[in-house]
GROMACS .gro file of C-alpha atoms in nm:
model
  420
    1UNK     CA    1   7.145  -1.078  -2.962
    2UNK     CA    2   6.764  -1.172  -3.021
    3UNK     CA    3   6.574  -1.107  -2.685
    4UNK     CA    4   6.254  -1.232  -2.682
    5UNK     CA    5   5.961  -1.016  -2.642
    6UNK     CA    6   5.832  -1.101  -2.311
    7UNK     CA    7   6.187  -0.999  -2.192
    8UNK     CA    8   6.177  -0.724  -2.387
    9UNK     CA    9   5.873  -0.651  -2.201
   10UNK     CA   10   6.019  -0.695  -1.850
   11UNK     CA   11   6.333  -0.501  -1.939
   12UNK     CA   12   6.171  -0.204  -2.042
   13UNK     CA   13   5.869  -0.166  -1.763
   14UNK     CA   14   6.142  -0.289  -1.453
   15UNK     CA   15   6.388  -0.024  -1.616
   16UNK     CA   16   6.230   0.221  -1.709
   17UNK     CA   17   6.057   0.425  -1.387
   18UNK     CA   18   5.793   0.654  -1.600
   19UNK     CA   19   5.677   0.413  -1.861
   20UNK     CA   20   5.634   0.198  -1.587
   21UNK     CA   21   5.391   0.415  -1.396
   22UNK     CA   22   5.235   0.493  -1.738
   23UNK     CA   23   5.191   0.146  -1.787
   24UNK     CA   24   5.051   0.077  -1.451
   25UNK     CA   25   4.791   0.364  -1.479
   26UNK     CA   26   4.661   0.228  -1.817
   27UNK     CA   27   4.627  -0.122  -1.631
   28UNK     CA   28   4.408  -0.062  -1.332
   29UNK     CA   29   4.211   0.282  -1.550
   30UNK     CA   30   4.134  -0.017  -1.850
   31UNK     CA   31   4.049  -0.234  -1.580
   32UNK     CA   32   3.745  -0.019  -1.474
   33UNK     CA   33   3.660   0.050  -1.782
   34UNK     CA   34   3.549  -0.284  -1.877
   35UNK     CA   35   3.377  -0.348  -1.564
   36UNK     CA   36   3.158  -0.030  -1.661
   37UNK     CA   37   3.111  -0.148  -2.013
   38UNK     CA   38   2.931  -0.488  -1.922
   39UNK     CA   39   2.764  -0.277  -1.649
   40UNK     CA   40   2.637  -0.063  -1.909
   41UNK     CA   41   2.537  -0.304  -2.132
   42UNK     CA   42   2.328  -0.494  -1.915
   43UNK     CA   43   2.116  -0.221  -1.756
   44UNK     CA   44   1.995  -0.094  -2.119
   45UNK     CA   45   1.957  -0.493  -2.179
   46UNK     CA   46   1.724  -0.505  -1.885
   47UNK     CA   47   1.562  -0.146  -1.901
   48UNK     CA   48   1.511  -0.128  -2.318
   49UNK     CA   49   1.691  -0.418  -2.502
   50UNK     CA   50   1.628  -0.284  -2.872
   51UNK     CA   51   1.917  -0.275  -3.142
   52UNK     CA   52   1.865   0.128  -3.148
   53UNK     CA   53   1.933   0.130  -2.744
   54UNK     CA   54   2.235   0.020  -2.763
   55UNK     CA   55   2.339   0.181  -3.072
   56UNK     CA   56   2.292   0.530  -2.818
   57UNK     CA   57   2.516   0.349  -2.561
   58UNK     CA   58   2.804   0.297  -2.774
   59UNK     CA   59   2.746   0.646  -2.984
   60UNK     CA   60   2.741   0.821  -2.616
   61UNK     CA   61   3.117   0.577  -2.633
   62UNK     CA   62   3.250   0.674  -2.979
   63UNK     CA   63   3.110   1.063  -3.049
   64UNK     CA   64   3.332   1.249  -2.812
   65UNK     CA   65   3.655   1.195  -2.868
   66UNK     CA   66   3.528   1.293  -3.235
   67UNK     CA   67   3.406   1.623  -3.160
   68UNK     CA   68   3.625   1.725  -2.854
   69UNK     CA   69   3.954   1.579  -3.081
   70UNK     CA   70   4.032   1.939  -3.181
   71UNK     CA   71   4.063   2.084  -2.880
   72UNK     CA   72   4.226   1.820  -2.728
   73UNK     CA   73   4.497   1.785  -2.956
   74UNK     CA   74   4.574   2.117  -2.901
   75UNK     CA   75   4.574   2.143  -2.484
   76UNK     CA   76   4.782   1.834  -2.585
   77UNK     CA   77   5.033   2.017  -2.767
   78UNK     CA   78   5.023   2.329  -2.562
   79UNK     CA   79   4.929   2.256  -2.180
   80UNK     CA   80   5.048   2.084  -1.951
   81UNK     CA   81   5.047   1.685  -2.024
   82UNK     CA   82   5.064   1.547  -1.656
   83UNK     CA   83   4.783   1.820  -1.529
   84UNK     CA   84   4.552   1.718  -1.852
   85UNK     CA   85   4.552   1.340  -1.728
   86UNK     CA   86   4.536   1.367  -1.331
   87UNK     CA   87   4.222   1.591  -1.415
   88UNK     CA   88   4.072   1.341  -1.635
   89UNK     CA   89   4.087   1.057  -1.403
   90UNK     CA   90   3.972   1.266  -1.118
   91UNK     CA   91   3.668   1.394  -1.307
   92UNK     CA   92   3.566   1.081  -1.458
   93UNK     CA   93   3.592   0.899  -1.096
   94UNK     CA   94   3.265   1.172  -1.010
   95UNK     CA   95   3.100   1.120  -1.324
   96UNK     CA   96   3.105   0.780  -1.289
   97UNK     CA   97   2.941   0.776  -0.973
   98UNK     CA   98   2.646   0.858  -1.097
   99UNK     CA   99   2.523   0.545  -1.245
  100UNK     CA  100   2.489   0.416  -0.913
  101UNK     CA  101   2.154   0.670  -0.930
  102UNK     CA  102   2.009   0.410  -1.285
  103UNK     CA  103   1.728   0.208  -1.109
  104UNK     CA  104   1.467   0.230  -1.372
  105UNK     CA  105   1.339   0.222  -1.691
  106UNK     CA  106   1.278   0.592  -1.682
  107UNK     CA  107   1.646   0.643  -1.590
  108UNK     CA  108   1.767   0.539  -1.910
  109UNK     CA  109   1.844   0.863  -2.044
  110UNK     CA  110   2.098   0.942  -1.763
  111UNK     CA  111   2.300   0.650  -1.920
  112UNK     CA  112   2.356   0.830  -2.179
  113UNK     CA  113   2.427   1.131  -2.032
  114UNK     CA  114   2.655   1.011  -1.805
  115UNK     CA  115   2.836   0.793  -2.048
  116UNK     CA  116   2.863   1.107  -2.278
  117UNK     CA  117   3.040   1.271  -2.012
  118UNK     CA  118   3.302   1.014  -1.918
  119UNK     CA  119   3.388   0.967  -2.283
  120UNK     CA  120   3.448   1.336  -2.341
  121UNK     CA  121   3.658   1.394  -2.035
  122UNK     CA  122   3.857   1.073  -2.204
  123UNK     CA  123   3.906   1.247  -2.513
  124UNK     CA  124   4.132   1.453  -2.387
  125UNK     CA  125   4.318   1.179  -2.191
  126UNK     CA  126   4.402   0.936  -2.496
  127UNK     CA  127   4.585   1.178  -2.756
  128UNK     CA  128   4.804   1.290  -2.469
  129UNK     CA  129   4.861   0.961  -2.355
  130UNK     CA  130   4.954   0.869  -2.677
  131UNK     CA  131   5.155   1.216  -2.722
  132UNK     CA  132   5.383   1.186  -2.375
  133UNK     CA  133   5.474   0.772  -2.468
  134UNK     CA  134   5.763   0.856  -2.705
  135UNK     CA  135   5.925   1.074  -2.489
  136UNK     CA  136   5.956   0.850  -2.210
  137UNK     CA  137   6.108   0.559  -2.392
  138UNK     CA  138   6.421   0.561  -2.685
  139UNK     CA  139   6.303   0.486  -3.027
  140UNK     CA  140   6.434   0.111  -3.051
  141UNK     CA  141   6.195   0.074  -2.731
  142UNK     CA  142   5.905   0.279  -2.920
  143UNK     CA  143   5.759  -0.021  -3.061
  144UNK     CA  144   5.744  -0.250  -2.766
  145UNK     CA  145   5.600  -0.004  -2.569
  146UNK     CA  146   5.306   0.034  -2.808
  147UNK     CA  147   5.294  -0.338  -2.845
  148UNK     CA  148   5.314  -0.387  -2.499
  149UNK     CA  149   5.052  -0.079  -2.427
  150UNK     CA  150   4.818  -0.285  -2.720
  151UNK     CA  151   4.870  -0.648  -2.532
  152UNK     CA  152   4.780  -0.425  -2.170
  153UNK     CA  153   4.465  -0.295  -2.365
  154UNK     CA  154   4.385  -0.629  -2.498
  155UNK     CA  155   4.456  -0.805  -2.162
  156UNK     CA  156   4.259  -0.566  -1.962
  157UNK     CA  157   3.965  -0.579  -2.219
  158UNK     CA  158   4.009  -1.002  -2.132
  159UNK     CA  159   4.093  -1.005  -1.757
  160UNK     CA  160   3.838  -0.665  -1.714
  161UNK     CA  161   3.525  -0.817  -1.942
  162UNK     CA  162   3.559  -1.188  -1.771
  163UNK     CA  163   3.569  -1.031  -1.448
  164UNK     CA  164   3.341  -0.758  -1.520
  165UNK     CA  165   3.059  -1.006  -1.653
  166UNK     CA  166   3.117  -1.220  -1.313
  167UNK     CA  167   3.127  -0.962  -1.100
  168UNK     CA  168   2.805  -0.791  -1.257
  169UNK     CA  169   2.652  -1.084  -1.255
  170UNK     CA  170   2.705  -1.247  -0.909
  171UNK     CA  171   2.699  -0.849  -0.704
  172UNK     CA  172   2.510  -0.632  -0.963
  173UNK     CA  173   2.594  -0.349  -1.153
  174UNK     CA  174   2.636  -0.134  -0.832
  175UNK     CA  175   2.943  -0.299  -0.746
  176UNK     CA  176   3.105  -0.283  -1.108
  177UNK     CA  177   3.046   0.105  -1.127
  178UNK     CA  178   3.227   0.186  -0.769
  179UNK     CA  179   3.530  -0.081  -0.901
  180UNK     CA  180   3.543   0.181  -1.213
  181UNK     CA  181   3.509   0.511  -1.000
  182UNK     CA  182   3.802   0.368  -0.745
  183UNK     CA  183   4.019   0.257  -1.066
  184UNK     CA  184   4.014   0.657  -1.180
  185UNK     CA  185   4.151   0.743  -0.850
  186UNK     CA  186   4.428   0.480  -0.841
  187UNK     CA  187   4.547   0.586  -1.202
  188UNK     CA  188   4.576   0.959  -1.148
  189UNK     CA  189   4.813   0.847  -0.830
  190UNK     CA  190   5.048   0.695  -1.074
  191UNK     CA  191   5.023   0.980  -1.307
  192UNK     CA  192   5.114   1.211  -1.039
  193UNK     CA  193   5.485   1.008  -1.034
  194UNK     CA  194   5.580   1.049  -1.386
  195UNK     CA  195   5.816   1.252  -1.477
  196UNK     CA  196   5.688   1.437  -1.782
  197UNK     CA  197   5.895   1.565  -2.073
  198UNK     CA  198   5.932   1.916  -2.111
  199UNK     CA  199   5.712   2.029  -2.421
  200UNK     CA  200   5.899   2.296  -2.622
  201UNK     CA  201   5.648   2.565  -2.518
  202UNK     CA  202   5.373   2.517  -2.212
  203UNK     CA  203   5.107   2.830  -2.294
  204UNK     CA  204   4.879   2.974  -2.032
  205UNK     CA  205   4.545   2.940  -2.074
  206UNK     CA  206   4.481   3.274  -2.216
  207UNK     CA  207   4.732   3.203  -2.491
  208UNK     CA  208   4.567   2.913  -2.567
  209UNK     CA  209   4.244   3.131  -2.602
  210UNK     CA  210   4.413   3.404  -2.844
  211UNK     CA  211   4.608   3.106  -3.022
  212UNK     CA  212   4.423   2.791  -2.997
  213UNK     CA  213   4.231   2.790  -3.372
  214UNK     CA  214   4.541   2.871  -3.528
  215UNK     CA  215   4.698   2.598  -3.361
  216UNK     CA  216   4.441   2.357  -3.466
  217UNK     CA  217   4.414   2.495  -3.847
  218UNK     CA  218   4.860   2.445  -3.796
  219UNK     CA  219   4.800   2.078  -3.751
  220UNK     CA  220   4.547   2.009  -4.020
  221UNK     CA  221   4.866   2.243  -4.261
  222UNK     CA  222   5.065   1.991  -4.115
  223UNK     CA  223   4.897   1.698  -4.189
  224UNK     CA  224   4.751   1.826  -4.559
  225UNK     CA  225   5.161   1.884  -4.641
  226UNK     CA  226   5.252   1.503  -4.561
  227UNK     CA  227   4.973   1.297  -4.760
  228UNK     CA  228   5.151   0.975  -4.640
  229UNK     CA  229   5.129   1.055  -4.244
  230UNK     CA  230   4.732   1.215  -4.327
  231UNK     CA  231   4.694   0.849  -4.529
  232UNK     CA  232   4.817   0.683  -4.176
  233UNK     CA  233   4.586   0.874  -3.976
  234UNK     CA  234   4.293   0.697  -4.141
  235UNK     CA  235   4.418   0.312  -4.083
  236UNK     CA  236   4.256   0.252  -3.758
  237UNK     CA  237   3.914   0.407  -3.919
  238UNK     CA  238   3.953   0.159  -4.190
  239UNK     CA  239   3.905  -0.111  -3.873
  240UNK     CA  240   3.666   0.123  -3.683
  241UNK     CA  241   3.415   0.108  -3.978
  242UNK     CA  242   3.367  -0.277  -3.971
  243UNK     CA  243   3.401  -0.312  -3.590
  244UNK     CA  244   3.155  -0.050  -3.439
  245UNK     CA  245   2.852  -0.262  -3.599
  246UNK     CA  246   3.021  -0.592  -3.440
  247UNK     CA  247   2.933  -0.395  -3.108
  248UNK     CA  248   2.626  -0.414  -3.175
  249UNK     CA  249   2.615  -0.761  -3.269
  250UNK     CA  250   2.820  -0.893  -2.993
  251UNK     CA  251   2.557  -0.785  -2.758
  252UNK     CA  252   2.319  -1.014  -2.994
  253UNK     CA  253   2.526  -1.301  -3.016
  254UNK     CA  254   2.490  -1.274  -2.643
  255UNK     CA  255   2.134  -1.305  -2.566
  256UNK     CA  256   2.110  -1.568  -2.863
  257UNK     CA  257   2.390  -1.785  -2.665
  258UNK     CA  258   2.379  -1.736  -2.276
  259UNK     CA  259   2.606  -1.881  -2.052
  260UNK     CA  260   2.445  -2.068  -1.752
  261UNK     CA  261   2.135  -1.825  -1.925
  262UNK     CA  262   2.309  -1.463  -1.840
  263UNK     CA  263   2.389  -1.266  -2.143
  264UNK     CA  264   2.658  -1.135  -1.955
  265UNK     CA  265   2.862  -1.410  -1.900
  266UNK     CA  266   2.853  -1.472  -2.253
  267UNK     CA  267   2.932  -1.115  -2.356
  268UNK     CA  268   3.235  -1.142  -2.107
  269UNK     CA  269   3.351  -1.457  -2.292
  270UNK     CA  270   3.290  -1.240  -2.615
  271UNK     CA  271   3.520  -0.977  -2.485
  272UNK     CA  272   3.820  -1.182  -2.364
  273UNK     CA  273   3.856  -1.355  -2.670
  274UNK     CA  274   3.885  -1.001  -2.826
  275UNK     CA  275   4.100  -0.942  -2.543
  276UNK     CA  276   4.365  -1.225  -2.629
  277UNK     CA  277   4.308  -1.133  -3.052
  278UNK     CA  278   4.393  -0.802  -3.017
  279UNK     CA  279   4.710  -0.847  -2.780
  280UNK     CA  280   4.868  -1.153  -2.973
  281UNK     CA  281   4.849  -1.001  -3.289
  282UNK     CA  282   5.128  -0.725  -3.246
  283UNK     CA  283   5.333  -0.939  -3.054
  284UNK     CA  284   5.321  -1.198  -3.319
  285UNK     CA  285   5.383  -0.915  -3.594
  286UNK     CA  286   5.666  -0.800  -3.418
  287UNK     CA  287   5.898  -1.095  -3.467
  288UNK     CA  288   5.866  -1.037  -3.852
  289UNK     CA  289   5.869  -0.651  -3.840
  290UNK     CA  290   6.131  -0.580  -3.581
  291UNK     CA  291   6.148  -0.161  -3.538
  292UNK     CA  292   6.131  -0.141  -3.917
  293UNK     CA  293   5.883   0.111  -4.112
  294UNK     CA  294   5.842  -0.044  -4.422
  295UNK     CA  295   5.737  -0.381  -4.274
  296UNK     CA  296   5.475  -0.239  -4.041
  297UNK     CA  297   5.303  -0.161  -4.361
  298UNK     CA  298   5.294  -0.459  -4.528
  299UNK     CA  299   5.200  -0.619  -4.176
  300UNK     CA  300   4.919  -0.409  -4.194
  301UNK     CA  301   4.837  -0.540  -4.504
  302UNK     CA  302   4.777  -0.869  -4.349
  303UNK     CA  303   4.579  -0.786  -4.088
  304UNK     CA  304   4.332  -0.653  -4.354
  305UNK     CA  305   4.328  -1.022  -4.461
  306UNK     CA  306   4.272  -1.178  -4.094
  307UNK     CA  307   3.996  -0.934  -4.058
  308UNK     CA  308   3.792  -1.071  -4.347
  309UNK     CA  309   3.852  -1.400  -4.246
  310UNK     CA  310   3.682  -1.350  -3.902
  311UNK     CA  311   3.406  -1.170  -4.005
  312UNK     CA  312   3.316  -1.435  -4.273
  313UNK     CA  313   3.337  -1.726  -3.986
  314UNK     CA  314   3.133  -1.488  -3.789
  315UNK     CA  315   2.859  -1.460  -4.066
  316UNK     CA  316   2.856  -1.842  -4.126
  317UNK     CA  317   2.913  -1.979  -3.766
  318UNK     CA  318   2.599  -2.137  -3.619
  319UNK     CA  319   2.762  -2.213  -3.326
  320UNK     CA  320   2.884  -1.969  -2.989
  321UNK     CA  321   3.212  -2.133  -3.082
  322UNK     CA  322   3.232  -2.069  -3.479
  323UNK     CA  323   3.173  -1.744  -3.326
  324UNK     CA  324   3.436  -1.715  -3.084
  325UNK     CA  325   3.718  -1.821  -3.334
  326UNK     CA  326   3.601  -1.592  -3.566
  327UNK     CA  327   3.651  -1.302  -3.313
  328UNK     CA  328   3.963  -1.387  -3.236
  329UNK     CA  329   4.116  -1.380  -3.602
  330UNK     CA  330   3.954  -1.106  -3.660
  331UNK     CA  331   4.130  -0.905  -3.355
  332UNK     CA  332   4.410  -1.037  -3.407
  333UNK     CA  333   4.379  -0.797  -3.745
  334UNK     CA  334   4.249  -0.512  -3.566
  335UNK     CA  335   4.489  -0.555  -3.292
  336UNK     CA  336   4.817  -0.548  -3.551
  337UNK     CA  337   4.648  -0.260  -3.733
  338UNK     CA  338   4.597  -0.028  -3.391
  339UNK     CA  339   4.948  -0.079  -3.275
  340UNK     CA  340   5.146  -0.033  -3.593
  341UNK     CA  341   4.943   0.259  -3.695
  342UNK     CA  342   5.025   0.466  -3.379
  343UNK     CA  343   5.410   0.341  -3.398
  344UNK     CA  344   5.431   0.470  -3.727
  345UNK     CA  345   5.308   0.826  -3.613
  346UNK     CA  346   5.503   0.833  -3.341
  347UNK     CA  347   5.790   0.744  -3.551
  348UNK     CA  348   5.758   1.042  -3.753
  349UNK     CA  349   5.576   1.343  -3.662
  350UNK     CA  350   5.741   1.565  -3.443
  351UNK     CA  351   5.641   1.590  -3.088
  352UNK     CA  352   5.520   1.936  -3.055
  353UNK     CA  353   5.206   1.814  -3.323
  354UNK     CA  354   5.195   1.436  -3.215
  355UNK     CA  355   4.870   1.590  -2.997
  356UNK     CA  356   4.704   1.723  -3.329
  357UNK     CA  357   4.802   1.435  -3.501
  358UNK     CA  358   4.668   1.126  -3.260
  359UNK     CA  359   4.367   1.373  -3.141
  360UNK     CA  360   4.274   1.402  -3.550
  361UNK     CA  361   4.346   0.991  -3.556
  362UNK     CA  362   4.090   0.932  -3.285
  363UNK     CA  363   3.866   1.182  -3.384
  364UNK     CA  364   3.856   0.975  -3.716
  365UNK     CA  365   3.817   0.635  -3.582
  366UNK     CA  366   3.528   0.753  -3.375
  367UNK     CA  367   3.343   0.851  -3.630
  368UNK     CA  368   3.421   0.578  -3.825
  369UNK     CA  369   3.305   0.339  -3.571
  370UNK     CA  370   2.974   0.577  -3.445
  371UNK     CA  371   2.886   0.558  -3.836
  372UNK     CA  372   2.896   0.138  -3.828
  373UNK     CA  373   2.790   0.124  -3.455
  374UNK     CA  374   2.480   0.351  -3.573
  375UNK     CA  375   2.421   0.148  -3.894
  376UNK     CA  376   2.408  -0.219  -3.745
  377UNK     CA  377   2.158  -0.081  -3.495
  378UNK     CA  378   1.930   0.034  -3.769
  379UNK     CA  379   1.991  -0.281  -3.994
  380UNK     CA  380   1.874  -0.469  -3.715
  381UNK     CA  381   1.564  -0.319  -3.656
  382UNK     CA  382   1.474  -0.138  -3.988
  383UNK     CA  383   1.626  -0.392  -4.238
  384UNK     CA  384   1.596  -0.722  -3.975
  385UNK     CA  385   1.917  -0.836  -4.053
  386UNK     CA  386   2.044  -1.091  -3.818
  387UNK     CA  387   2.372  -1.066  -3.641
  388UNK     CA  388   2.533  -1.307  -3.919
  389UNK     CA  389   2.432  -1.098  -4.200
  390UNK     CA  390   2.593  -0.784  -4.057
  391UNK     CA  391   2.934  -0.961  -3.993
  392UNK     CA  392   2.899  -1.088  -4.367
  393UNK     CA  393   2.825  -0.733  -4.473
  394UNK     CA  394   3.188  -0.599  -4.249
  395UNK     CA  395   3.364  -0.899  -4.449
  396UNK     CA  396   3.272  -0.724  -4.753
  397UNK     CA  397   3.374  -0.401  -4.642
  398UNK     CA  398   3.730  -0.543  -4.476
  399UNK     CA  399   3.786  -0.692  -4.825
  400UNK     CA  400   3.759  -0.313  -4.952
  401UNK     CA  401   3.940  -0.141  -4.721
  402UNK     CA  402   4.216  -0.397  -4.780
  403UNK     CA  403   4.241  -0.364  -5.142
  404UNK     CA  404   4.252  -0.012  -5.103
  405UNK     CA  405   4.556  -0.043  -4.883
  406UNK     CA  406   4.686  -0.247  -5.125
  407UNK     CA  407   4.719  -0.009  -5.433
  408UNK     CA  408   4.818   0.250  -5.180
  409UNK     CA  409   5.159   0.037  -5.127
  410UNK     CA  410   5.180  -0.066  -5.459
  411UNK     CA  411   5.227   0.290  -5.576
  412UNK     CA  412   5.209   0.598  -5.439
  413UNK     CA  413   5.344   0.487  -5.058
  414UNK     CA  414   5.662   0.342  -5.191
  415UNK     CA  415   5.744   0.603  -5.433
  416UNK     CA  416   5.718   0.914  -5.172
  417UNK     CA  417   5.911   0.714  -4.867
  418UNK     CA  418   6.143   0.480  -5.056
  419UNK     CA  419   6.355   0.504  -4.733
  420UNK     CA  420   6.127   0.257  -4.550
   0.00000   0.00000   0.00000
């Protein structure tokens, strides 16, 4: 019997005791995270405003998990998953705390600084996240879970943004970074009720001293001997390289268009409609793909498709509201090709390397997007391309990445799994 997949939803987050409290923690820690995101983005707004400035902002976002990936795949893999998270929320909740001490344009640097270290204390909080998820729900429920963790993500990134931009806007950015710090301390409570899988073996940390390189180096083995898992570790780059420079020109779009004249509200309005892309995508996907490999990749497929469409309404659209259709077809794209990426991996690689594996996945969507994010900010100011170009210029490179998926499926993908 077809249930459909709001029930779905209920059924597995009212029956299921830890994904709920998994699913709860990503709610209220996503939450904050928006709130500090506008917050963010309008002190270096108001204290620098060039294309370069916020390039830093989101680099000091994307670089982290990128460089700290290694090692966090392996505590991942190795140490204890529940400890790994509550200490990640806890720390963050301090770090945090210390944009409350931003006041002026001589500050600026501790912006970065501080957003450096909140990001790298996240990097190892996402690949174990993303590691403990399939062994708290069966393997029919696999793929609602991720859908449903991808709608939470997208719904957050709505509900957080539109309430972050108010919020910053009506009681400052003081306000939005303490609603961020208290959010850490309310997720690491619902960690703390979770119980956690058993790993197959938890190492001190002095074996993880003596053993942790050739743990690392026995991930990358792994991943080298399966070319079709490595090729599936690279989808949400593929994404990550178009949509780090629309970062950048989001924030544009927003000072060219202000609501009630606050770039904030506007850039709030930006990131709910990425908020409702991004979470309708999978859900719609799902009713075609069902729990079924092979389809996943063809839906993937089309969200290369919805991507390019966006960005080219993006490029042309004169208009805030050309602009805010564009955005959403576009995230509808990304949001299909974030969910069904990670279900496939967790689908397939064992769980003892499932921290390599999604630590290597975000290391290379990081980079992917720090690359774009960097490049738009230049463009801007070196090459004084205007927000349109740039999204016209991600079209292009959508329509790349796309074909390139294509050929992949058309040969060498269906020949070495024919069993999908």
């Amino acid at each position: 019997m077809h249930i459909p997949l709001i029930d779905r939803y209920i059924t597995l987050v009212s029956n299921n005791r830890d994904f709920r409290y998994l699913w709860f923690s990503q709610v209220i820690s996503l939450l904050g995270d928006w709130f500090n995101l506008i917050a963010s983005a309008k002190l270096i707004e108001e204290l620098s405003g060039s294309g370069l400035a916020f390039s830093g902002l989101f680099l000091a976002r994307l670089l982290p998990p990128f460089i700290l990936g290694p090692v966090a795949g392996v505590l991942a893999d190795r140490f204890d998953r529940r400890r790994i998270m509550i200490v990640s929320d806890l720390l963050r909740c301090l770090v945090v705390l210390g944009f409350l001490f931003v006041r002026t344009e001589q500050d600026i640097w501790l912006i970065y600084v501080l957003t450096t270290l909140q990001l790298s204390i996240g990097a190892f909080f996402e690949p174990t996240r993303s590691a403990v998820l399939p062994g708290l729900v069966t393997r029919q429920d696999l793929i609602t879970a991720n859908a449903l963790s991808g709608a939470t993500w997208s719904s957050m990134l709505a509900l957080g943004a539109a309430a972050g931009g108010l919020v910053t806007t009506l009681l400052g950015t003081t306000t939005a970074f303490m609603i961020d710090a208290a959010t850490y301390l309310i997720s690491a409570y619902f960690i703390t009720r979770i119980a956690f899988p058993a790993i197959i073996e938890w190492q001190t940390p002095a074996a993880l001293r003596s053993k942790g390189w050739q743990t690392f180096v026995d991930g990358l083995r792994y991943l080298w001997q399966r070319p079709a898992t490595l090729v599936v570790t690279f989808l949400k780059a593929s994404s990550a390289i178009t949509y780090g420079s629309i970062d950048i020109v989001q924030v544009s779009f927003a000072s060219i268009f202000p609501i009630w004249g606050n770039e904030a509200a506007t850039l709030g309005l930006i990131y709910f409609v990425i908020g409702l892309g991004t979470g309708l995508g999978p859900i719609l996907a799902q009713r075609f793909t069902k729990e079924r490999l092979w389809p996943m990749y063809w839906a993937i497929l089309t969200a290369y498709g919805l991507m390019v469409a966006g960005y080219l309404l993006i490029g042309w659209g004169p208009l805030l509201g050309i602009i805010l259709v564009g955005t959403f077809v576009r995230t509808i794209g990304t949001g299909i090709n974030w969910v069904y990426s990670s279900s496939i991996l967790q689908m397939s690689v064992p769980d003892n390397f499932l921290g390599r594996v999604f630590a290597f996945d975000l290391a290379m969507t990081t980079l992917a997007a720090s690359t774009s994010t960097l490049w738009a900010g230049w463009a801007r100011d070196m090459l004084a391309l205007t927000p349109n170009q740039i999204a016209l210029v991600m079209a292009g490179v959508s329509l790349g990445m796309g074909c390139g998926w294509l050929i992949y499926l058309s040969g060498y993908a269906k020949k070495s799994q024919p069993s999908l």
